[in-house]
Short mmCIF file of C-alpha atoms in Angstrom, two decimals:
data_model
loop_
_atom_site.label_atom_id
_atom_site.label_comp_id
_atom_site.label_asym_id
_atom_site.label_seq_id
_atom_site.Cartn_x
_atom_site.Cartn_y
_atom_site.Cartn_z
CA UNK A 1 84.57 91.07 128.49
CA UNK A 2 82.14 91.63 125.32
CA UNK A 3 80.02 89.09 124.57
CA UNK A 4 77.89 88.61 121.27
CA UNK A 5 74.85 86.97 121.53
CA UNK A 6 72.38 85.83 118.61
CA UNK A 7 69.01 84.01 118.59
CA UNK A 8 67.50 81.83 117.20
CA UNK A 9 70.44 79.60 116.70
CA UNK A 10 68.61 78.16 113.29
CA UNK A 11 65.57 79.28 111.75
CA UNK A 12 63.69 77.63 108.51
CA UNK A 13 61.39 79.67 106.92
CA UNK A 14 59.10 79.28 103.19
CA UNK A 15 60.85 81.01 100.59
CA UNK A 16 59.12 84.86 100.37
CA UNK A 17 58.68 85.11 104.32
CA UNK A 18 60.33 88.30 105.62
CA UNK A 19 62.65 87.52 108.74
CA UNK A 20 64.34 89.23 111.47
CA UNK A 21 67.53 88.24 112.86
CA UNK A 22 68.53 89.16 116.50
CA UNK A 23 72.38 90.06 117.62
CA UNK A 24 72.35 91.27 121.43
CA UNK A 25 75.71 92.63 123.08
CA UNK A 26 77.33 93.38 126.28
CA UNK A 27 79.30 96.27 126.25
CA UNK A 28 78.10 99.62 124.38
CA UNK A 29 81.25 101.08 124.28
CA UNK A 30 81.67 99.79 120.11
CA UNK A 31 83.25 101.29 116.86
CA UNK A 32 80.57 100.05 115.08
CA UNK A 33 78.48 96.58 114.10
CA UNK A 34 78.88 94.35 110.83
CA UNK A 35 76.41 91.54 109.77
CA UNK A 36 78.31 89.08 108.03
CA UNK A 37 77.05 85.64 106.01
CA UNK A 38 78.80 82.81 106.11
CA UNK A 39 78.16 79.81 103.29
CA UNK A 40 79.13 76.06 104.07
CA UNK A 41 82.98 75.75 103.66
CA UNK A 42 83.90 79.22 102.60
CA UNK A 43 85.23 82.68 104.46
CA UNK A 44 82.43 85.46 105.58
CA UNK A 45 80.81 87.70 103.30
CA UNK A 46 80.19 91.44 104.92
CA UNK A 47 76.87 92.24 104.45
CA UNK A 48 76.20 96.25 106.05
CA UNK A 49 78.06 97.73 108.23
CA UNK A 50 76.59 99.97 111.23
CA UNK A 51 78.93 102.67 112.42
CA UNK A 52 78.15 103.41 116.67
CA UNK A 53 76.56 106.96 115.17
CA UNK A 54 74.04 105.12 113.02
CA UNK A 55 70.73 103.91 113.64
CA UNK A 56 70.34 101.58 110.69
CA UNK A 57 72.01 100.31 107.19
CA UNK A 58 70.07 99.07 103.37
CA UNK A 59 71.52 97.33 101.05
CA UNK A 60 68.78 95.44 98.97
CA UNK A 61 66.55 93.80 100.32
CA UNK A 62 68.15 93.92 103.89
CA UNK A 63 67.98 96.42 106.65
CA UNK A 64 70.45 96.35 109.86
CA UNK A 65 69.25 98.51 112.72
CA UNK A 66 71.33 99.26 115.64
CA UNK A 67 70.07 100.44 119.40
CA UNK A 68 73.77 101.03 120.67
CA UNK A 69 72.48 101.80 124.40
CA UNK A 70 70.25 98.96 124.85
CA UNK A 71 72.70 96.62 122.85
CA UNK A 72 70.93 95.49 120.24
CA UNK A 73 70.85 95.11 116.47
CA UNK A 74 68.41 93.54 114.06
CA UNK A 75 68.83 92.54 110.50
CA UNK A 76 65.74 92.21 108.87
CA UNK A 77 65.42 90.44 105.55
CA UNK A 78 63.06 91.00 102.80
CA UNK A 79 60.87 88.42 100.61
CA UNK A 80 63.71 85.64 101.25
CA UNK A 81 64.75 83.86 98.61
CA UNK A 82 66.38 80.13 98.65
CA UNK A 83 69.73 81.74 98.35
CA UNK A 84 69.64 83.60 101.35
CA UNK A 85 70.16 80.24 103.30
CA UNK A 86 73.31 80.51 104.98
CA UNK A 87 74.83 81.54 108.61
CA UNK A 88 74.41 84.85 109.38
CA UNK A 89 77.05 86.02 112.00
CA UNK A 90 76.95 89.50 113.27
CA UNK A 91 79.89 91.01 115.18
CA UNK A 92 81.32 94.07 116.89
CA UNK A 93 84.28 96.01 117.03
CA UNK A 94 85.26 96.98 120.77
CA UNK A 95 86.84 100.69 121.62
CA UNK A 96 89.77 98.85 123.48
CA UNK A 97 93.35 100.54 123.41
CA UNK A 98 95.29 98.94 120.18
CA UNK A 99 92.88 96.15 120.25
CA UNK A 100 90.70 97.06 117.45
CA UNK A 101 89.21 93.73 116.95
CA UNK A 102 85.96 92.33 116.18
CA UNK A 103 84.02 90.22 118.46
CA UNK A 104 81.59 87.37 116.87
CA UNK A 105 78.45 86.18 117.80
CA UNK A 106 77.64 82.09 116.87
CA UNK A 107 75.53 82.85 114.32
CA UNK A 108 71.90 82.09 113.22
CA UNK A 109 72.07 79.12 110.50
CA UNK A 110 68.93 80.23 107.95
CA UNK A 111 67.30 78.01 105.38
CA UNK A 112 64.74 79.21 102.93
CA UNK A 113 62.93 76.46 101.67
CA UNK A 114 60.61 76.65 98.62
CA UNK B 1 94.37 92.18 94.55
CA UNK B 2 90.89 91.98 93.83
CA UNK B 3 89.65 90.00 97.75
CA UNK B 4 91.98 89.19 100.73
CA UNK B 5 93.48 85.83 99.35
CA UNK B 6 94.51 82.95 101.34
CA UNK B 7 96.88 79.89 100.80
CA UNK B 8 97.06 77.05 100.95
CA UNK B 9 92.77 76.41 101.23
CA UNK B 10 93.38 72.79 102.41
CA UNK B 11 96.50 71.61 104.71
CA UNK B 12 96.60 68.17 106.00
CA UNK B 13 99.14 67.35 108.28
CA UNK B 14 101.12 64.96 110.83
CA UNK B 15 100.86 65.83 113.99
CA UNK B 16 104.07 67.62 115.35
CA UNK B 17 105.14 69.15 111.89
CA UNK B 18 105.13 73.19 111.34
CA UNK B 19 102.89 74.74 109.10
CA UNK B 20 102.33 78.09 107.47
CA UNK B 21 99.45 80.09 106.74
CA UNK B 22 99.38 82.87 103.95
CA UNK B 23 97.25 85.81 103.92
CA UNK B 24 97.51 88.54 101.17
CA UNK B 25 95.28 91.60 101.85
CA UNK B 26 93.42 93.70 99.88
CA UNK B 27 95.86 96.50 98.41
CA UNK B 28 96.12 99.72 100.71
CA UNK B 29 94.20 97.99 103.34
CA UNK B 30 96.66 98.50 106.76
CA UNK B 31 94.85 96.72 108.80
CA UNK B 32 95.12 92.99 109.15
CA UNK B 33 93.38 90.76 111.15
CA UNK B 34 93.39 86.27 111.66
CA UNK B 35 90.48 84.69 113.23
CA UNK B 36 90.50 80.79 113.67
CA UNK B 37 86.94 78.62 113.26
CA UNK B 38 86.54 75.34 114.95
CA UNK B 39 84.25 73.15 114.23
CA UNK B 40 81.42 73.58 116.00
CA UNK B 41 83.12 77.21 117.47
CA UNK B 42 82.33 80.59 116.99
CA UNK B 43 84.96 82.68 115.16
CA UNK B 44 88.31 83.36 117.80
CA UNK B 45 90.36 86.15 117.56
CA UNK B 46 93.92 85.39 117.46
CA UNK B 47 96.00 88.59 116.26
CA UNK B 48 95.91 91.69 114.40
CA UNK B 49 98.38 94.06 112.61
CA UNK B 50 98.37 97.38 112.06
CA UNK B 51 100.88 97.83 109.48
CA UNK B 52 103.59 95.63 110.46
CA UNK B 53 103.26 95.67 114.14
CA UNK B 54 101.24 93.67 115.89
CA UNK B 55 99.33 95.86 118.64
CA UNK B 56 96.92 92.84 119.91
CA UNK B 57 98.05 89.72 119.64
CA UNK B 58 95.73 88.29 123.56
CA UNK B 59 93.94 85.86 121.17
CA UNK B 60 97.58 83.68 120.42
CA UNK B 61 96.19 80.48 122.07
CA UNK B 62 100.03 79.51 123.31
CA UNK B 63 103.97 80.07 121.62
CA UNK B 64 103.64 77.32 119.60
CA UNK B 65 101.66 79.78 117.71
CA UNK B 66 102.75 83.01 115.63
CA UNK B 67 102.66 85.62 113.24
CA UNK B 68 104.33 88.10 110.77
CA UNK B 69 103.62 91.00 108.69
CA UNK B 70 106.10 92.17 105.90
CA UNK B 71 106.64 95.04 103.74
CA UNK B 72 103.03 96.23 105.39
CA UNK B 73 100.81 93.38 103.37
CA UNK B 74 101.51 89.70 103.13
CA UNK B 75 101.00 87.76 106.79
CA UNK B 76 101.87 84.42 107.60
CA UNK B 77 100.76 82.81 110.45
CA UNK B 78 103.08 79.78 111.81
CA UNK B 79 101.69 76.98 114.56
CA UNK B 80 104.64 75.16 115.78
CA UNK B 81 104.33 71.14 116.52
CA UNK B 82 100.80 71.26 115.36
CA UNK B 83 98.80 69.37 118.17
CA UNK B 84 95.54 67.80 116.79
CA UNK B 85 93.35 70.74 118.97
CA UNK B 86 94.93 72.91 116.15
CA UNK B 87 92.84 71.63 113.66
CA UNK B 88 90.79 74.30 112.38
CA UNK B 89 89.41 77.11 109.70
CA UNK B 90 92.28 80.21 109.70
CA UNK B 91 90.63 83.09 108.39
CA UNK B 92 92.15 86.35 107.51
CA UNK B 93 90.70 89.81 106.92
CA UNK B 94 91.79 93.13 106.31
CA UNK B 95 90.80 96.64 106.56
CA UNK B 96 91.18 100.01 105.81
CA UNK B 97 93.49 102.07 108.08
CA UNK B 98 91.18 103.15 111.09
CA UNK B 99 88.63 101.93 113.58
CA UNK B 100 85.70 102.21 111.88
CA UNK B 101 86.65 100.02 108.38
CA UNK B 102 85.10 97.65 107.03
CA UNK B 103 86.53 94.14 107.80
CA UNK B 104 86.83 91.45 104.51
CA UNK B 105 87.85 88.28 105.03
CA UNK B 106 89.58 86.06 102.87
CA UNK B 107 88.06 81.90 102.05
CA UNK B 108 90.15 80.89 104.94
CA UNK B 109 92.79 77.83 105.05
CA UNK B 110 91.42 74.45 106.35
CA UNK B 111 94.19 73.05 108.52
CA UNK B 112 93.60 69.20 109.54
CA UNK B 113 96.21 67.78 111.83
CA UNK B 114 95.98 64.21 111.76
#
């Protein structure tokens, strides 16, 4: 059974920092890896998207990396910026017959302070 | 439409009643997925559709709990004698056809059984 592991669990940082979050899974066999964010009360944003031939994903100021042997993925964030704080929940999609679903990780809860 | 849309956002009911969930996907997208959020939880998978049949539907958590597509696009998910463990965040996202799309969820419905 895949499971989706992140760390750190929270992480406060000054606003500017640069930051690297860390999403560890079980099973390699996978479609591909999405980093999501996740503000209080609402649904999830997708954020990049890593497909299993990829290495890595930009969009902005973030950069999602993806070591699909070793089971690992990184999303590094640039010069953070107070509005950055949010859960960041990274997930992957399984190579199962007809399953096609995504498996979630808890989630790293990040606040930027100024 | 413009997002995956969701209604209602906030359901507040007695325990033992019926409820129903709405999800409207983004247009063209075949795919469609509900996830349920517990306090506290990570993000559960409880069924997906591709098209209007339901090839995965392991994360059901028991009958009291189930789900239609129609016409290829609008889902509704129906719990059955709501028990008070139901209360949760029901999210719903939706993809293009394929195992590589991009998932996008919807703001979820808030379900409080009381």
């Amino acid at each position: 059974k895949q499971e989706v592991t992140q760390i750190p669990a929270a992480l406060s940082v000054p606003e500017g920092e640069n930051l690297v979050l860390n999403c560890s899974f079980t099973d390699s066999a996978i479609y591909n890896l999405q980093w999501f964010r996740q503000d209080p009360g609402k649904g999830l944003t997708s954020l990049l998207l890593i497909q299993s031939s990829q290495r890595e994903q930009t969009s902005g100021r973030l950069n999602a990396s993806l070591d699909k042997s070793s089971g690992r993925s990184t999303l590094y964030i640039a010069a953070s910026q107070p509005g950055d704080s949010a859960t960041y929940l990274c997930a992957v999609k399984e190579v199962t017959g007809g399953g096609n679903k995504l498996t979630f990780g808890t989630g790293t809860q990040l606040k930027v302070e100024l | 439409g413009a997002g995956v849309s969701q209604s209602p956002s906030n359901k507040v009911t007695e325990k033992g009643k019926d409820v129903e969930l709405r999800c409207d996907p983004i247009s063209g997208h075949t795919a469609l997925y509900w996830y349920r959020q517990s306090l506290g939880q990570g993000l559960e998978f409880l069924i997906y559709f591709q098209g209007n049949s339901a090839p995965d539907k392991s994360g059901l958590p028991s009958d009291r709990f189930s789900a239609e597509r129609t016409g290829g696009s609008v889902s509704t998910l129906t719990i059955q004698r709501t028990q008070q463990e139901d209360s949760a965040v029901y999210l719903c996202a939706s993809s293009q056809q394929g195992a590589g799309g991009e998932l996008f969820f919807g703001e979820g419905s808030r379900l409080t059984v009381l």
